[in-house]
Short mmCIF file of C-alpha atoms in Angstrom, two decimals:
data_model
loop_
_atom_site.label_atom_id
_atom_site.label_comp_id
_atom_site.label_asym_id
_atom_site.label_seq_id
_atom_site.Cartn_x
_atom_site.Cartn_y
_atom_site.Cartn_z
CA UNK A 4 121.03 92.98 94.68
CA UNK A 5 120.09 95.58 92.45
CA UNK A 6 116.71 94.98 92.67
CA UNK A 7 116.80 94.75 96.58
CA UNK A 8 117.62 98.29 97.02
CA UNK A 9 114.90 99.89 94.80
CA UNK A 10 112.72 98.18 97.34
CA UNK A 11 114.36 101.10 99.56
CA UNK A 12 113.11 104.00 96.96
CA UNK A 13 110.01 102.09 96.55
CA UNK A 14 109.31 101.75 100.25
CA UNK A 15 109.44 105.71 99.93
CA UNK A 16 106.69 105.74 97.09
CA UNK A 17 104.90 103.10 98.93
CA UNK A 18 104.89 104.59 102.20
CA UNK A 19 103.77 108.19 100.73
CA UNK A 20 100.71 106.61 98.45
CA UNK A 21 99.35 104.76 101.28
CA UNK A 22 99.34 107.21 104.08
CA UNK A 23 97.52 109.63 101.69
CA UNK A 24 94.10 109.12 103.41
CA UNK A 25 92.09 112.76 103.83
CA UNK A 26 89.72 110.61 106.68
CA UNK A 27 92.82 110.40 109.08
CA UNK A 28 92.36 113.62 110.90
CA UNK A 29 88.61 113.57 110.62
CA UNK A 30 87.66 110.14 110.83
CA UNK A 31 86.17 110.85 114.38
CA UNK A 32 84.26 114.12 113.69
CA UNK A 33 83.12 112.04 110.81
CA UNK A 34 81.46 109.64 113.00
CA UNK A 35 80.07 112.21 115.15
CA UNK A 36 78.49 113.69 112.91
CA UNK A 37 76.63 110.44 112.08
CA UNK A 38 75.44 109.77 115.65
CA UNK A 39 77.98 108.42 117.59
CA UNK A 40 78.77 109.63 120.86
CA UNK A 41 82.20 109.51 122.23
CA UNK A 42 81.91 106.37 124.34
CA UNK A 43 80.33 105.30 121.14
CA UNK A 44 83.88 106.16 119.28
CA UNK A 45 86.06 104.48 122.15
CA UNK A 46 83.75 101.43 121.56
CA UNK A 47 84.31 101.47 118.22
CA UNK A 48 88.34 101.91 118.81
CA UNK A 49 88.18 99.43 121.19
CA UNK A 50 87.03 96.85 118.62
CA UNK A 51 89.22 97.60 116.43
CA UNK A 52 92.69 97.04 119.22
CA UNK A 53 90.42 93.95 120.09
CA UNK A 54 90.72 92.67 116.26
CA UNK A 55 93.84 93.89 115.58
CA UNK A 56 95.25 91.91 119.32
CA UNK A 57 94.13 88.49 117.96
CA UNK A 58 94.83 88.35 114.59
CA UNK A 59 98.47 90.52 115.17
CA UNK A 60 101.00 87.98 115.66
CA UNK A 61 98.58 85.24 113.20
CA UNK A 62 99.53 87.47 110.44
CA UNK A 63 103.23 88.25 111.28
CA UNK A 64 103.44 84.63 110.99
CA UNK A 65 101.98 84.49 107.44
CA UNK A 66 104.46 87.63 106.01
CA UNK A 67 107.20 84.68 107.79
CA UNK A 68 105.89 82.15 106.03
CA UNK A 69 104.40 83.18 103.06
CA UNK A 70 106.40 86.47 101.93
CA UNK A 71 106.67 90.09 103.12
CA UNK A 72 104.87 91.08 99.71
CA UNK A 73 102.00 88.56 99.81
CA UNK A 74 101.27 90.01 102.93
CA UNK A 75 101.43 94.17 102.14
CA UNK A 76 99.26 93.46 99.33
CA UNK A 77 96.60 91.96 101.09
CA UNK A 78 97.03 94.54 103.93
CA UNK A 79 96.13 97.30 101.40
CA UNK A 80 93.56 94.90 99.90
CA UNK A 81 91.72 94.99 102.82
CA UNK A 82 92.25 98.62 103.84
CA UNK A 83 90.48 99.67 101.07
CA UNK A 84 87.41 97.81 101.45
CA UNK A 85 87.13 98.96 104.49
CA UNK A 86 87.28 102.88 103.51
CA UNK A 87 84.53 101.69 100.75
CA UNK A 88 82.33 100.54 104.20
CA UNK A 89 82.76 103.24 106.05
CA UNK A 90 81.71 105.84 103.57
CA UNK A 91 78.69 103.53 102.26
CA UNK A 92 76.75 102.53 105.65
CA UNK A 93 75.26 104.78 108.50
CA UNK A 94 75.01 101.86 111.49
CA UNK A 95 77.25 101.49 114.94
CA UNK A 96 77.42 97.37 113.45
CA UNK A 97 78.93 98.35 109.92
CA UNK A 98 81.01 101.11 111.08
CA UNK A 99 81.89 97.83 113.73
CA UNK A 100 82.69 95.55 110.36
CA UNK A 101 84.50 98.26 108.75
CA UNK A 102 87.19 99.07 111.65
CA UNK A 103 87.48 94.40 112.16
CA UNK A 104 88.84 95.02 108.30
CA UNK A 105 91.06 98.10 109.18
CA UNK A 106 92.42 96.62 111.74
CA UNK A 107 93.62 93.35 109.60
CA UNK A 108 95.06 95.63 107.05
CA UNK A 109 97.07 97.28 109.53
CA UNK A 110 98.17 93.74 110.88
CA UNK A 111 99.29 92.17 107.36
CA UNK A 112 101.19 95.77 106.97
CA UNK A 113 102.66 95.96 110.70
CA UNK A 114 105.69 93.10 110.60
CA UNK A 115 105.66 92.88 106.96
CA UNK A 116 106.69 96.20 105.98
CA UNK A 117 109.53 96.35 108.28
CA UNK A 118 110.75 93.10 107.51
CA UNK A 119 111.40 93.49 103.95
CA UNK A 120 113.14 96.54 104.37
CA UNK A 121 115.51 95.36 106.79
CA UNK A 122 115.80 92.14 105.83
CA UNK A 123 116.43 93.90 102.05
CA UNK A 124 119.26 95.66 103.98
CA UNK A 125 120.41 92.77 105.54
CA UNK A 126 121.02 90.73 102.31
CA UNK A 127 122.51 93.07 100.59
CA UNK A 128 125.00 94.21 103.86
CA UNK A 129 123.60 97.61 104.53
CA UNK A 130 121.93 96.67 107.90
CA UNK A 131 123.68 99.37 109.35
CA UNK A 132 121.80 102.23 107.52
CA UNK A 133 118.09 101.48 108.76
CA UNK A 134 117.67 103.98 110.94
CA UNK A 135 118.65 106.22 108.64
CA UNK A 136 116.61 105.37 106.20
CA UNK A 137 113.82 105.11 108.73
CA UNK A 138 113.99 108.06 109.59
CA UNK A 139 113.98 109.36 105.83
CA UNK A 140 111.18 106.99 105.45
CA UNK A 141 109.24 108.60 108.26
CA UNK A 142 109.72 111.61 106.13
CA UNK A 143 106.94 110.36 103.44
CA UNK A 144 104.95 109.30 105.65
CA UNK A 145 104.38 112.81 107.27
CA UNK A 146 104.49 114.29 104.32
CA UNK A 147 101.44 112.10 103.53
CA UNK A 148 100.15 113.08 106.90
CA UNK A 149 100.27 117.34 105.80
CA UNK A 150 98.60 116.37 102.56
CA UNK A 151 96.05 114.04 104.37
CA UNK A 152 95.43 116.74 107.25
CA UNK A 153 94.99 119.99 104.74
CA UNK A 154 93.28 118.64 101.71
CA UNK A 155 91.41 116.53 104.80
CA UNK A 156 90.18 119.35 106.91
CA UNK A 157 89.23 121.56 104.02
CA UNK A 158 87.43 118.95 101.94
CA UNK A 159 85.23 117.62 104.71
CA UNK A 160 84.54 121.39 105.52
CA UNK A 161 83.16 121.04 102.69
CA UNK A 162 81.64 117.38 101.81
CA UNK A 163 82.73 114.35 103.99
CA UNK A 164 82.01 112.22 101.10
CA UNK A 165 84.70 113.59 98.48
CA UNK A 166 87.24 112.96 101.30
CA UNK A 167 86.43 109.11 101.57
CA UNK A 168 86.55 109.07 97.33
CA UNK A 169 89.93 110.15 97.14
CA UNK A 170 91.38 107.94 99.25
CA UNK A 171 89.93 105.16 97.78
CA UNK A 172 91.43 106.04 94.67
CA UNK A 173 94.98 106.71 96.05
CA UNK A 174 93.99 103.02 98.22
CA UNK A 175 94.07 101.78 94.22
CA UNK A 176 97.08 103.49 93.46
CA UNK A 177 98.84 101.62 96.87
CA UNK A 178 97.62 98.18 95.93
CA UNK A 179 99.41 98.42 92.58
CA UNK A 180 102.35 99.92 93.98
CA UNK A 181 102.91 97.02 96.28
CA UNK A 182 102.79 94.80 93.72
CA UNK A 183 106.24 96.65 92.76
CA UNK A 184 108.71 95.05 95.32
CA UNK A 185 111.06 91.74 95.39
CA UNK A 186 111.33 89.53 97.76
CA UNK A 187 114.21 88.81 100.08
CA UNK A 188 115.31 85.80 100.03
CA UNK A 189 116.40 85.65 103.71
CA UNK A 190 114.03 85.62 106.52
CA UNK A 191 111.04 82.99 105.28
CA UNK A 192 110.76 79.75 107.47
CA UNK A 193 111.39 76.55 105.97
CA UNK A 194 108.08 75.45 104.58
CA UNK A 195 109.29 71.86 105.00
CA UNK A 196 109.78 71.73 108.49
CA UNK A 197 108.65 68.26 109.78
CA UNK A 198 108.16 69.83 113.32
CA UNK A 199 104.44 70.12 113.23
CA UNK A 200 101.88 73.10 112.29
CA UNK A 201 104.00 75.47 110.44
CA UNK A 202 101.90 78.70 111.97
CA UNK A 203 102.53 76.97 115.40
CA UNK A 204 106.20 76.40 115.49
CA UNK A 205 106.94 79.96 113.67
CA UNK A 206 105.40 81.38 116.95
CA UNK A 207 107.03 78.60 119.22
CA UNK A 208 110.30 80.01 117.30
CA UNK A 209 109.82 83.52 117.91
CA UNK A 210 108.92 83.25 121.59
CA UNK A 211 111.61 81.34 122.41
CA UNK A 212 114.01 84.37 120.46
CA UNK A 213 112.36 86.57 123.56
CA UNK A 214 112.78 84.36 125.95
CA UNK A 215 116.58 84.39 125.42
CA UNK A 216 116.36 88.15 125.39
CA UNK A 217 114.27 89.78 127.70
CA UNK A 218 115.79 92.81 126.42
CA UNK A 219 113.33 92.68 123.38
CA UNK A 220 109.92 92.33 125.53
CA UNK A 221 111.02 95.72 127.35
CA UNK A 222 111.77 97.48 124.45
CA UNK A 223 108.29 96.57 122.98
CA UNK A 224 106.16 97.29 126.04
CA UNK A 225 108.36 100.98 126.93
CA UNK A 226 107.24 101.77 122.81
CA UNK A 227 104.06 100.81 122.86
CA UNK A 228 103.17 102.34 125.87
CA UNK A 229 104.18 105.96 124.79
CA UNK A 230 102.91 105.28 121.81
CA UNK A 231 99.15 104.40 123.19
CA UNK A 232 99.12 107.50 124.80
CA UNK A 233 100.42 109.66 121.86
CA UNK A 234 97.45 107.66 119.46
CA UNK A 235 95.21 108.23 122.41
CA UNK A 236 95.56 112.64 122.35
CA UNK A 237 95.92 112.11 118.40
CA UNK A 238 92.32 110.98 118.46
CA UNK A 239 90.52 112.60 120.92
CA UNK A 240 92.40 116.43 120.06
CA UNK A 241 90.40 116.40 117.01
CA UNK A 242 86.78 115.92 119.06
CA UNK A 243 88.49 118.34 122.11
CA UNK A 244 89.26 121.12 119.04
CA UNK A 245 86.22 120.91 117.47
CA UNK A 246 84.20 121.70 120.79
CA UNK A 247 86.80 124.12 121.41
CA UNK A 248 85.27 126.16 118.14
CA UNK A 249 88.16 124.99 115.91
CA UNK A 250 86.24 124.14 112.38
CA UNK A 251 87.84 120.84 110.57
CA UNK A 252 90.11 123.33 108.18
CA UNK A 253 92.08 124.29 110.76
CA UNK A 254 92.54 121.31 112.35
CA UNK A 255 93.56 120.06 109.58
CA UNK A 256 96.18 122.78 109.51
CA UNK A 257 97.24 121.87 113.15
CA UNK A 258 97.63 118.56 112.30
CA UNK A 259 99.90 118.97 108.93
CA UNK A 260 101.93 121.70 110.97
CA UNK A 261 102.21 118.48 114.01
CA UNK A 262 103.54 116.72 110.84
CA UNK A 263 105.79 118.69 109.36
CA UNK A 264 107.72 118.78 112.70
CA UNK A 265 108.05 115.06 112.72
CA UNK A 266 109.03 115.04 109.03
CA UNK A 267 111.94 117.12 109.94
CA UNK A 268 113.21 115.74 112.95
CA UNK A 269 112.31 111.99 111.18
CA UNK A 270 115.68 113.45 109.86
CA UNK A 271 117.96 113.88 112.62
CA UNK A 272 116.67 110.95 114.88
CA UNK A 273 120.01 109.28 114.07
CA UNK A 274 122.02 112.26 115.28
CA UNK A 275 119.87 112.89 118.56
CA UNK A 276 120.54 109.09 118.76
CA UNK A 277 123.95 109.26 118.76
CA UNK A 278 123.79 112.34 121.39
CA UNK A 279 122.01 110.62 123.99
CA UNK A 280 122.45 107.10 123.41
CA UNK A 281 120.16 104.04 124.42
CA UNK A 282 119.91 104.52 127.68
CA UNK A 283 119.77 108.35 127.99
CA UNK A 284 116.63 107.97 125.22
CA UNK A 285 114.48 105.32 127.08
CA UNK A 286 115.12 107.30 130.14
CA UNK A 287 114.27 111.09 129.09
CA UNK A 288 111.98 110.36 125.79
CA UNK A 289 108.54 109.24 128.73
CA UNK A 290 108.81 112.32 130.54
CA UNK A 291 108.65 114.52 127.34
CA UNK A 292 105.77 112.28 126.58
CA UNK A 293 104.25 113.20 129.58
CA UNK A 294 104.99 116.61 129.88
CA UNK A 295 103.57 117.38 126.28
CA UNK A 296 100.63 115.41 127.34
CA UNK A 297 99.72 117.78 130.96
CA UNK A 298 100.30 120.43 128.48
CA UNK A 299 97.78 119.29 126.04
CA UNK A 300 95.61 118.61 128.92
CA UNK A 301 96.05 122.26 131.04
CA UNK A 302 97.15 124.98 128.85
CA UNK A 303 95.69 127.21 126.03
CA UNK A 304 98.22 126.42 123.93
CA UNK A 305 97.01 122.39 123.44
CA UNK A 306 98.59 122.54 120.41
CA UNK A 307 101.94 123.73 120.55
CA UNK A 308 102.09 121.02 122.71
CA UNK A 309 100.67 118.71 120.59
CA UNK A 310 103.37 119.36 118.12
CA UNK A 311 105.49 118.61 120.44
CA UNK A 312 104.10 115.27 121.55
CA UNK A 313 104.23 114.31 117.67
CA UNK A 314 107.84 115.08 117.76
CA UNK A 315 108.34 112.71 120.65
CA UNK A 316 106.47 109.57 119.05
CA UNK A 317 108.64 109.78 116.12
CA UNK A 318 112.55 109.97 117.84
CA UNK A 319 110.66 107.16 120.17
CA UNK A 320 109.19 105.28 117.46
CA UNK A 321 112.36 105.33 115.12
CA UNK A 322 115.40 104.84 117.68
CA UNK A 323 113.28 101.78 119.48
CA UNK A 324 112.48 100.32 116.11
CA UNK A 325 116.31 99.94 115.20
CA UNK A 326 116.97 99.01 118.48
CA UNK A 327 114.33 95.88 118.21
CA UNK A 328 115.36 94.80 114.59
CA UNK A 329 119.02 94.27 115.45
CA UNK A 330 118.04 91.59 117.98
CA UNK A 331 115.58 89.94 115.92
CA UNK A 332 116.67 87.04 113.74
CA UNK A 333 115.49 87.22 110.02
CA UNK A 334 112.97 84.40 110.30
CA UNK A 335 111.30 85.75 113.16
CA UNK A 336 111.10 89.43 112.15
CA UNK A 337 107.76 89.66 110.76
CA UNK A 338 106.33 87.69 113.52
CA UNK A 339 107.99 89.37 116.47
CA UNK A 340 107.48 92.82 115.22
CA UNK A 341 103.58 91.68 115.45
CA UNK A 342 103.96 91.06 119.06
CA UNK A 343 104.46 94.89 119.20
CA UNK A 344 101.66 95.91 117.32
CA UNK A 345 99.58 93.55 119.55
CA UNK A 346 100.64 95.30 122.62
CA UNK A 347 99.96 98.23 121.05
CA UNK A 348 96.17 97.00 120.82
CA UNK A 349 96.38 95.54 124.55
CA UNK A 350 96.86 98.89 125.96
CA UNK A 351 94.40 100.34 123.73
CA UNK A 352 92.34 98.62 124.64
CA UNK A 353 92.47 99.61 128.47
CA UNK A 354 93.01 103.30 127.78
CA UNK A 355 90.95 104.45 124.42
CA UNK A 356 87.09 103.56 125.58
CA UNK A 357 88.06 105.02 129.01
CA UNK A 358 89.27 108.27 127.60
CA UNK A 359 86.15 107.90 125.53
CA UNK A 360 83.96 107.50 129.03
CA UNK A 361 85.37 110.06 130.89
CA UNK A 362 84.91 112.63 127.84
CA UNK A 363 81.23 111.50 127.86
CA UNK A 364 80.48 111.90 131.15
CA UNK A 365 82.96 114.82 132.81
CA UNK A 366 85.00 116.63 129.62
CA UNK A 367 87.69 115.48 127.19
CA UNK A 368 89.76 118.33 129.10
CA UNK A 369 89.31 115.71 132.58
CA UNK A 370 90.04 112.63 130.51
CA UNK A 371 93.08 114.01 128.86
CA UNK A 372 94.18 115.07 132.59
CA UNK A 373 93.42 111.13 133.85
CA UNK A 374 96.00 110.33 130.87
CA UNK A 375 98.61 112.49 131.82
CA UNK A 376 98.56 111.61 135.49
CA UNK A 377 98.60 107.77 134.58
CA UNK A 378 101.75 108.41 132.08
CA UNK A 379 103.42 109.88 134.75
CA UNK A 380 103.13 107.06 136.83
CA UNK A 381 104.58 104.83 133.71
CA UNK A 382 107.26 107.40 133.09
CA UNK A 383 108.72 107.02 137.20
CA UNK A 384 108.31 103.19 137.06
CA UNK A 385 110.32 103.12 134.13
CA UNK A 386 112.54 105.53 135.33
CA UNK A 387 113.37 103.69 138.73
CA UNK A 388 113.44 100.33 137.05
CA UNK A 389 116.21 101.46 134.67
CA UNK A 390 118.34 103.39 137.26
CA UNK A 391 117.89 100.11 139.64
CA UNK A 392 119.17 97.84 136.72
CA UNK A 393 121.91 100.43 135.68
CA UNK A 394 122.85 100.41 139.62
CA UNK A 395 123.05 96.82 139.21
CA UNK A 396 125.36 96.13 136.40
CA UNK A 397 127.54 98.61 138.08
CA UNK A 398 127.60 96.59 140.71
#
């Protein structure tokens, strides 16, 4: 017992060490400066959603079967190989090879991590705390986002290369931290199930658990779609800023200020929560989405806007995930909280290369414009679908 809550302080560690990486805000200008263009970049993205969309729920399915931990320490195995790539080639089909590997060390991370947090909670009867602790969670991991975005900007004003060397040593440091945490002992699939293919009936399994609540599918897709678009102006701000004459210092200093207002509303997510409630959260959170996003897309102050669009992913991101884990049997959490990721990579891969296109061939101002009008669209659908279904059980 003891032992499963340190994983809680050590998920805190964890979660700070391994979002330390000085190429997140520049990653794209990095590229740019290397050759690619920016339909180049969405091509690029788009391979990585396309790896990350098959081999998503595949690798849920091992952290089910195989351990939470087994799979978070291949995840940062992996990611830091593929920082090592990216810093040592100069060719579209290595940078290519590189993001394949990114994208499987996000997908051993994605279900896994969650998991053994909750599922840590759950055996030791403190369920009822993980949005809390999310949200204190989320804390780290924008405080690894300032760090990241300052030292970041100002170190690749300076020499892209020292950026990529210090986060491979702090991807080190991660790989022996996650070495750290203990297994629950709830939530792994009987190994000696005489059904067939254990990979095969573990995603059977968690299918059917969806099936018999559609509840979870729509909770996925309304996250993952405000989420898209949030990753989508994330990206693409930092190649809009820099042609606006911002150098990467200072957006490295827009980002960690983006970040530092998520940190501290990561916070109070459980007490906006409680204000609104479910349905007042899935109902208002898309049109702040949306709204943040025309401002990003027609006024001088982008970024005041993008601050507040940053604000919005994480009071989405947090609420939704609680939401999703208490419906989600233990055996079927790792593997079911892949099929979010890999919608995540779906509509990725529909909206990144064609943000990508129309910054290539009209302006990043246009595309950003395209996105906001087609988030509108998702945020009265989702609208009139819930009032409908509210009408309904009124009825």
């Amino acid at each position: 017992r003891i032992q499963l809550k340190e994983n809680i302080k050590r998920n805190y560690i964890f979660t700070l060490i391994q979002n330390i990486d000085l190429t997140r805000g520049i990653w794209m200008i990095y590229l740019a400066d290397k050759g690619m263009s920016l339909t180049e970049l969405g091509l690029l993205e788009t391979i990585f959603h396309i790896a990350s969309f098959l081999m998503e729920v595949p690798t849920g399915a091992v952290a089910d079967i195989f351990g939470r931990k087994i799979s978070r320490i291949s995840g940062r195995v992996l990611s830091l190989i593929s920082v090592i790539i990216l810093l040592a080639v100069d060719s579209f089909l290595w940078f290519a090879i590189s993001f394949v590997v990114t994208a499987l060390s996000y997908n051993l991370e994605s279900g896994a991590g969650d998991a053994l947090i909750y599922d840590s909670l759950k055996e030791i009867g403190e369920e009822a705390e993980y949005m809390k602790i999310s949200g204190k969670k989320e804390v780290f991991y924008q405080a690894a986002g300032i760090i990241s975005f300052l030292a970041g900007g100002y170190l690749a004003s300076k020499s892209y290369n020292t950026a990529f060397v210090i986060t491979i040593v702090f991807g080190l440091a991660a790989i022996l931290q996650s070495t750290s945490f203990k297994e629950p002992s709830i939530g792994r699939m009987d190994m000696k199930d005489d059904r067939g293919n254990i990979f095969l009936i573990q995603l059977k399994d968690s299918i059917s658990v969806i099936r018999k609540n559609p509840r979870i599918a729509f909770l996925i897709i309304f996250t993952e779609v405000i989420l898209t678009f949030c990753t989508c102006i994330f990206y693409y701000l930092q190649n809009f800023l820099k042609g606006s004459g911002y150098n990467e210092a200072i957006i490295g200093v827009i980002y960690a200020v983006a970040y530092t207002a998520s940190a501290l509303s990561a916070t109070q997510v459980h007490r906006i929560e409680k204000l609104f409630k479910e349905r007042g959260m899935l109902l208002i959170m898309p049109f702040a989405a949306v709204g943040c996003v025309w401002g990003i897309a027609v006024s001088r102050f982008h970024y005041i806007f993008f601050i507040l669009l940053m604000i919005t992913e994480e009071i989405v991101y947090v609420t939704t995930n609680d939401y999703i884990n208490k419906m989600i049997p233990s055996e079927n959490r790792a593997t079911i909280l892949s099929f979010a990721s890999m919608a995540c990579s779906f509509f990725m891969i529909l909206l990144f290369p064609l943000i990508g296109a129309l910054g290539d061939r009209y302006s990043l101002g246009f595309a950003m414009m395209c996105l906001a009008g087609i988030g509108s669209i998702f945020a009265l659908v989702n609208s009139t679908m819930m009032l409908n279904n509210m009408a309904k059980s009124r009825g």
